[in-house]
Coordinates of C-alpha atoms in Angstrom, one line a residue:
X1 CA -11.4 18.8 13.4
X2 CA -8.2 20.4 15.3
X3 CA -5.7 19.8 11.8
X4 CA -5.1 22.0 8.8
X5 CA -4.2 21.0 5.6
X6 CA -4.8 20.8 1.9
X7 CA -6.1 18.2 -0.5
X8 CA -5.2 17.9 -3.8
X9 CA -5.9 14.3 -5.9
X10 CA -5.8 15.2 -9.6
X11 CA -5.7 11.0 -10.8
X12 CA -8.6 10.3 -13.1
X13 CA -10.0 6.7 -12.1
X14 CA -11.9 4.4 -14.9
X15 CA -13.5 2.0 -12.8
X16 CA -15.9 -1.1 -13.2
X17 CA -15.4 -4.3 -16.0
X18 CA -14.1 -3.5 -18.7
X19 CA -12.6 -0.6 -18.1
X20 CA -9.8 -0.9 -20.2
X21 CA -11.9 0.3 -23.4
X22 CA -10.6 3.5 -21.7
X23 CA -7.3 3.2 -22.4
X24 CA -6.9 4.3 -26.5
X25 CA -8.5 7.6 -25.5
X26 CA -6.8 7.9 -22.2
X27 CA -3.3 7.5 -24.1
X28 CA -4.2 9.5 -27.4
X29 CA -3.6 12.7 -24.7
X30 CA -0.2 11.8 -24.1
X31 CA 3.1 11.8 -26.8
X32 CA 3.7 8.4 -29.4
X33 CA 6.1 6.0 -27.3
X34 CA 4.7 4.3 -23.8
X35 CA 6.6 2.5 -21.9
X36 CA 5.2 -0.9 -21.0
X37 CA 6.0 -2.5 -17.0
X38 CA 5.0 -5.4 -15.9
X39 CA 5.5 -8.6 -13.4
X40 CA 6.4 -12.1 -14.0
X41 CA 3.8 -13.0 -16.6
X42 CA 0.5 -13.3 -15.2
X43 CA -0.8 -10.6 -16.9
X44 CA 0.5 -12.5 -20.5
X45 CA -1.7 -15.6 -19.0
X46 CA -4.7 -14.3 -18.1
X47 CA -5.2 -11.3 -21.1
X48 CA -4.8 -8.2 -19.1
X49 CA -2.0 -7.8 -21.6
X50 CA -3.5 -8.6 -24.5
X51 CA -5.9 -6.3 -24.6
X52 CA -4.2 -3.8 -23.5
X53 CA -1.8 -3.7 -26.1
X54 CA -4.0 -3.9 -28.3
X55 CA -5.4 -0.7 -27.3
X56 CA -2.0 1.0 -27.5
X57 CA -1.7 0.3 -30.5
X58 CA -5.1 0.7 -32.0
X59 CA -3.9 4.4 -30.3
X60 CA -1.3 4.4 -32.6
X61 CA 1.3 3.8 -29.7
X62 CA 5.6 2.6 -30.1
X63 CA 5.7 0.1 -27.1
X64 CA 8.8 -0.7 -25.2
X65 CA 8.6 -2.9 -22.2
X66 CA 10.5 -3.7 -18.9
X67 CA 9.4 -7.1 -17.7
X68 CA 9.8 -9.5 -14.8
X69 CA 8.8 -6.8 -11.5
X70 CA 8.7 -8.7 -8.5
X71 CA 6.3 -7.9 -5.8
X72 CA 8.9 -5.8 -3.5
X73 CA 11.1 -3.8 -6.9
X74 CA 14.8 -3.8 -6.3
X75 CA 17.3 -1.2 -6.6
X76 CA 19.1 -2.7 -9.3
X77 CA 15.9 -3.2 -10.8
X78 CA 15.0 0.6 -11.0
X79 CA 18.7 0.8 -12.2
X80 CA 17.6 -1.4 -14.7
X81 CA 14.2 0.1 -15.5
X82 CA 16.3 4.0 -15.6
X83 CA 18.6 2.1 -18.5
X84 CA 15.3 1.5 -20.9
X85 CA 13.3 4.9 -19.8
X86 CA 17.1 6.9 -21.2
X87 CA 17.2 5.1 -24.0
X88 CA 13.5 4.8 -25.5
X89 CA 12.2 8.2 -24.4
X90 CA 8.6 7.7 -23.5
X91 CA 5.9 9.8 -22.8
X92 CA 4.0 8.0 -20.4
X93 CA 5.1 5.2 -18.6
X94 CA 2.4 2.6 -18.3
X95 CA 1.8 -0.2 -15.3
X96 CA 0.1 -3.0 -15.6
X97 CA 0.2 -5.3 -12.3
X98 CA 0.0 -4.5 -9.2
X99 CA 1.2 -1.8 -6.4
X100 CA 4.7 -3.1 -6.2
X101 CA 4.6 -2.7 -10.4
X102 CA 2.7 0.7 -9.7
X103 CA 4.7 2.4 -7.4
X104 CA 8.4 0.9 -9.4
X105 CA 6.3 2.6 -12.4
X106 CA 6.8 6.2 -10.8
X107 CA 10.1 6.0 -9.1
X108 CA 11.2 5.1 -13.3
X109 CA 9.7 8.1 -13.8
X110 CA 11.1 10.4 -11.1
X111 CA 14.6 9.0 -11.7
X112 CA 14.9 8.8 -16.0
X113 CA 16.1 12.9 -15.5
X114 CA 17.2 13.1 -12.2
X115 CA 21.0 13.9 -11.8
X116 CA 21.6 12.5 -8.6
X117 CA 21.0 8.7 -7.3
X118 CA 17.7 7.8 -7.2
X119 CA 18.8 5.5 -3.8
X120 CA 20.2 8.7 -2.5
X121 CA 17.9 11.1 -3.4
X122 CA 14.7 9.8 -3.0
X123 CA 15.3 7.2 -0.3
X124 CA 18.0 7.9 2.0
X125 CA 17.6 12.1 1.9
X126 CA 14.2 12.1 1.2
X127 CA 14.1 15.1 -0.9
X128 CA 11.1 16.0 -3.1
X129 CA 11.5 15.7 -6.9
X130 CA 13.5 18.9 -8.2
X131 CA 10.6 22.0 -9.1
X132 CA 12.0 21.6 -12.7
X133 CA 12.6 18.6 -12.7
X134 CA 11.4 16.8 -15.9
X135 CA 8.9 13.9 -14.8
X136 CA 7.5 11.3 -17.3
X137 CA 3.5 11.0 -16.5
X138 CA 2.8 7.0 -15.2
X139 CA -0.8 5.5 -16.0
X140 CA -1.8 2.0 -14.2
X141 CA -3.4 -1.0 -14.9
X142 CA -4.1 -2.8 -11.8
X143 CA -4.6 -6.3 -11.4
X144 CA -3.9 -6.8 -7.9
X145 CA -5.4 -4.4 -5.2
X146 CA -3.6 -3.9 -1.7
X147 CA -0.9 -1.0 -1.8
X148 CA -3.4 1.9 -3.1
X149 CA -0.6 3.0 -5.0
X150 CA -3.2 3.4 -8.0
X151 CA -4.4 7.2 -6.4
X152 CA -1.1 8.0 -5.0
X153 CA 2.4 9.2 -5.0
X154 CA 3.7 6.8 -2.8
X155 CA 7.1 4.1 -3.8
X156 CA 9.0 1.3 -1.8
X157 CA 12.2 0.2 -3.2
X158 CA 14.0 -2.4 -1.7
X159 CA 18.0 -2.7 -1.3
X160 CA 19.1 -5.6 -1.0
X161 CA 22.5 -5.1 -0.6
X162 CA 22.2 -2.6 2.2
X163 CA 19.5 -4.7 3.3
X164 CA 16.6 -2.5 3.3
X165 CA 13.1 -1.8 2.4
X166 CA 11.9 2.4 2.5
X167 CA 8.4 3.6 1.5
X168 CA 8.3 7.1 0.1
X169 CA 5.1 9.1 0.0
X170 CA 6.1 12.6 -2.3
X171 CA 4.7 15.4 -1.5
X172 CA 4.6 16.2 -5.2
X173 CA 1.6 15.7 -6.9
X174 CA 3.3 15.5 -9.6
X175 CA 4.5 12.0 -8.5
X176 CA 1.1 10.5 -9.1
X177 CA -0.7 8.3 -11.5
X178 CA -2.4 10.5 -14.5
X179 CA -4.9 7.6 -14.4
X180 CA -5.8 4.7 -13.2
X181 CA -7.9 1.8 -14.8
X182 CA -9.6 -0.5 -12.1
X183 CA -11.2 -3.7 -13.5
X184 CA -12.2 -5.9 -10.8
X185 CA -12.3 -8.9 -13.1
X186 CA -8.5 -7.7 -12.8
X187 CA -7.7 -9.5 -9.9
X188 CA -9.7 -12.9 -9.6
X189 CA -7.3 -15.1 -11.4
X190 CA -4.9 -14.0 -8.1
X191 CA -4.0 -17.0 -5.8
X192 CA -5.3 -16.7 -2.3
X193 CA -2.4 -15.9 -0.4
X194 CA -2.3 -13.1 -2.5
X195 CA -5.7 -11.7 -1.9
X196 CA -5.9 -12.1 1.6
X197 CA -2.6 -10.2 1.0
X198 CA -3.5 -7.4 0.0
X199 CA -6.7 -7.5 2.2
X200 CA -4.3 -6.9 5.0
X201 CA -2.1 -4.7 3.3
X202 CA -5.8 -2.4 3.1
X203 CA -7.3 -3.2 6.3
X204 CA -3.1 -1.8 8.6
X205 CA -3.5 1.7 6.3
X206 CA -6.4 2.6 7.2
X207 CA -5.5 1.6 10.6
X208 CA -1.7 3.0 10.1
X209 CA -4.0 6.7 9.7
X210 CA -6.8 5.8 12.6
X211 CA -4.7 4.9 15.5
X212 CA -3.3 8.3 16.3
X213 CA -5.0 11.7 17.5
X214 CA -7.6 12.6 19.6
X215 CA -10.4 15.8 18.8
X216 CA -13.9 14.3 16.3
X217 CA -12.1 13.9 13.4
X218 CA -14.2 13.6 10.2
X219 CA -11.4 11.1 8.8
X220 CA -11.7 8.4 11.7
X221 CA -15.9 8.5 11.1
X222 CA -14.5 7.9 7.0
X223 CA -11.7 5.5 8.7
X224 CA -14.5 3.2 10.5
X225 CA -16.4 3.2 8.1
X226 CA -14.1 1.9 5.3
X227 CA -13.1 -0.9 7.6
X228 CA -16.4 -2.5 8.2
X229 CA -16.2 -3.0 4.6
X230 CA -13.6 -4.3 3.9
X231 CA -14.2 -6.4 6.8
X232 CA -17.9 -7.6 5.0
X233 CA -16.4 -7.4 1.5
X234 CA -13.1 -10.1 2.7
X235 CA -15.1 -13.0 4.1
X236 CA -17.2 -13.2 1.2
X237 CA -14.3 -12.7 -0.9
X238 CA -12.8 -15.3 1.6
X239 CA -15.7 -18.2 0.3
X240 CA -15.9 -17.3 -3.1
X241 CA -13.3 -15.2 -4.8
X242 CA -15.2 -14.9 -7.8
X243 CA -17.8 -12.7 -6.3
X244 CA -18.0 -9.5 -8.2
X245 CA -19.7 -7.4 -5.5
X246 CA -17.0 -8.4 -3.2
X247 CA -14.3 -8.2 -4.9
X248 CA -15.1 -4.8 -6.4
X249 CA -16.1 -3.3 -2.8
X250 CA -12.0 -4.5 -2.1
X251 CA -10.9 -2.4 -4.9
X252 CA -12.5 0.6 -4.4
X253 CA -11.7 0.7 -0.4
X254 CA -8.1 0.4 -1.2
X255 CA -8.4 2.8 -3.3
X256 CA -10.1 4.9 -0.3
X257 CA -7.4 3.2 1.9
X258 CA -4.4 5.5 1.0
X259 CA -4.9 8.1 -0.8
X260 CA -4.8 10.3 1.5
X261 CA -8.1 11.0 1.9
X262 CA -8.5 9.9 5.5
X263 CA -5.3 11.3 6.5
X264 CA -6.2 14.5 6.4
X265 CA -6.6 16.6 9.5
X266 CA -4.4 14.3 12.1
X267 CA -1.3 12.6 12.4
X268 CA -0.6 8.8 11.5
X269 CA 1.2 6.3 12.7
X270 CA 3.0 3.7 10.1
X271 CA 5.1 2.2 13.0
X272 CA 3.3 -0.8 11.9
X273 CA 4.7 -0.2 8.2
X274 CA 8.8 0.5 9.5
X275 CA 8.8 -3.3 11.5
X276 CA 6.9 -5.1 8.7
X277 CA 9.2 -3.6 5.6
X278 CA 11.9 -4.3 7.7
X279 CA 11.1 -7.8 8.1
X280 CA 10.5 -8.1 4.7
X281 CA 13.7 -6.1 3.7
X282 CA 15.1 -9.2 4.5
X283 CA 12.9 -12.4 3.9
X284 CA 11.4 -11.0 0.5
X285 CA 7.7 -12.2 2.2
X286 CA 4.8 -10.7 0.2
X287 CA 4.0 -7.0 2.1
X288 CA 0.8 -7.4 3.3
X289 CA 1.7 -10.7 5.2
X290 CA 4.7 -8.7 6.7
X291 CA 2.0 -6.2 8.7
X292 CA -0.3 -9.0 9.5
X293 CA 2.7 -11.2 12.0
X294 CA 3.8 -7.7 13.3
X295 CA 0.2 -6.1 13.9
X296 CA -1.5 -7.6 17.0
X297 CA 2.3 -7.2 18.5
X298 CA 2.5 -4.0 18.0
X299 CA -1.3 -3.0 19.3
X300 CA -0.8 -4.2 22.2
X301 CA 2.2 -3.1 22.9
X302 CA 0.8 0.7 22.8
X303 CA -2.8 -0.3 23.6
X304 CA -2.7 1.1 27.3
X305 CA -1.6 4.8 25.4
X306 CA -4.3 5.3 22.9
X307 CA -6.8 3.1 25.2
X308 CA -9.8 5.7 24.3
X309 CA -9.4 4.7 20.6
X310 CA -8.9 1.4 21.2
X311 CA -12.1 1.1 23.0
X312 CA -13.9 3.5 19.4
X313 CA -12.5 0.3 17.2
X314 CA -14.0 -2.0 19.5
X315 CA -16.7 -1.3 19.6
X316 CA -17.7 0.8 16.3
X317 CA -15.7 -1.4 13.7
X318 CA -16.4 -5.1 15.6
X319 CA -19.3 -4.5 17.5
X320 CA -18.2 -5.6 20.8
X321 CA -20.9 -4.8 23.6
X322 CA -19.1 -2.1 25.8
X323 CA -21.8 -2.6 28.6
X324 CA -20.7 -3.6 32.8
X325 CA -16.6 -3.8 30.8
X326 CA -13.8 -1.9 31.7
X327 CA -12.2 0.0 29.1
X328 CA -9.1 -1.8 28.8
X329 CA -11.5 -5.2 28.4
X330 CA -13.4 -3.4 25.7
X331 CA -10.5 -2.6 24.3
X332 CA -8.7 -6.4 24.1
X333 CA -11.8 -8.1 22.9
X334 CA -11.7 -5.6 20.3
X335 CA -8.4 -6.6 19.5
X336 CA -9.2 -10.5 20.0
X337 CA -12.0 -10.5 17.3
X338 CA -8.9 -8.6 14.8
X339 CA -7.0 -11.2 15.4
X340 CA -10.4 -14.3 15.3
X341 CA -10.8 -12.4 11.3
X342 CA -6.8 -12.4 10.4
X343 CA -7.0 -16.2 11.3
X344 CA -9.9 -16.6 9.3
X345 CA -8.7 -15.2 6.6
X346 CA -5.6 -17.7 6.8
X347 CA -3.2 -14.2 7.3
X348 CA 0.4 -15.4 8.8
X349 CA 0.4 -14.3 12.2
X350 CA 4.3 -15.1 12.7
X351 CA 7.3 -13.8 11.4
X352 CA 8.9 -16.9 11.1
X353 CA 6.9 -18.5 8.9
X354 CA 7.9 -15.5 6.9
X355 CA 11.8 -16.3 7.2
X356 CA 13.3 -14.2 9.8
X357 CA 14.3 -15.7 12.6
X358 CA 15.9 -14.4 15.9
X359 CA 19.3 -13.6 14.6
X360 CA 17.6 -10.9 12.7
X361 CA 16.4 -8.2 15.5
X362 CA 19.2 -6.3 15.9
X363 CA 18.9 -5.7 11.4
X364 CA 15.9 -5.2 11.2
X365 CA 15.8 -3.2 13.6
X366 CA 18.8 -1.0 12.5
X367 CA 16.7 -0.1 9.4
X368 CA 13.8 1.5 11.0
X369 CA 12.4 4.9 11.4
X370 CA 10.9 5.4 14.5
X371 CA 7.8 7.4 13.7
X372 CA 6.0 9.6 16.0
X373 CA 2.3 10.4 15.2
X374 CA 1.1 7.1 16.3
X375 CA 0.3 6.4 20.4
X376 CA 3.7 5.9 21.6
X377 CA 7.2 6.8 20.1
X378 CA 8.7 3.4 20.4
X379 CA 12.2 3.1 21.4
X380 CA 15.1 0.5 19.9
X381 CA 14.0 -2.3 22.9
X382 CA 10.6 -1.8 22.5
X383 CA 10.8 -2.5 19.4
X384 CA 13.3 -5.3 19.9
X385 CA 10.2 -6.7 22.5
X386 CA 7.8 -6.1 19.8
X387 CA 9.4 -8.0 17.3
X388 CA 10.1 -11.3 19.9
X389 CA 6.4 -11.5 20.5
X390 CA 5.7 -11.4 16.8
X391 CA 8.2 -14.9 16.4

């Protein structure tokens, strides 16, 4: 490993069936007011809301709520949450839902006591929270896997008026959740579309960190193991969504895919996320599906620039037989195997199906922050070419 780094992750995880039973004791470490944040109501239908509220009431908590957090949380919704939190003054913000709800809770937590506009400070200037800023602690009860938000300092907000969707993974460990509750059974009521969207989000998080660097790095071996585990479990869950073992492995892989562990000691890419988020900003499509729709055109475009890694990806992740084959063939066979798996899961394979049209390409390009950590730094014209291959 050539890189030097510091690694610190303070998040406590409660994993497994009935993990929510730990909530009473865990929340006793905080003050008496809890702001409960959740999405469109599925947590009330599947019983998760009742289980969480029962734990909070048993702990003697006063509860306020922000409901209706959407899959791509908007700036307007962030302002709403900030207003509620400033009036209620919570001691803890508890997110109950998927990664978007967790992202949203973190965005509220760093904005409640911030005197500046959070969009400008955190998502345009990419500033860190001020050292003396009081950040409201966050906890998460996860009901959908994919983002890894339960164990990282990332948050993503969409500004619909500006047509922009930006994510910010903060360096400040104070932004991370203090704890997260992960019960795989809470994910089993998800529709198939959302399940596989989350699965691809996990896979791409790993890929973004894998397709960079050229040294012998432990992080890459960890990434390959996580990808193989995810592929195996995803095929089981795709046929049997109620398979607890598969769903638990998917949930655990999601957490380790983006708690920054496998990015240590190397650069990272993140251009697929830039391409996908720009699509999502204009279409409001599911995040994982925006990634699946642009991934293969991007990876085929940069393949020759990172050929040794794509050969390794083919042989170590997909089991491609390299005997008597040139490297370029091996690499393409790896991406072909990846494409077959994506279609097997039922992922969206083009941005047309997400509502994108060719006339949107200039706006999508303008919303992208070009990254330099991968195997190739793209020009706007090259981004346009990749989008055109994605229709």
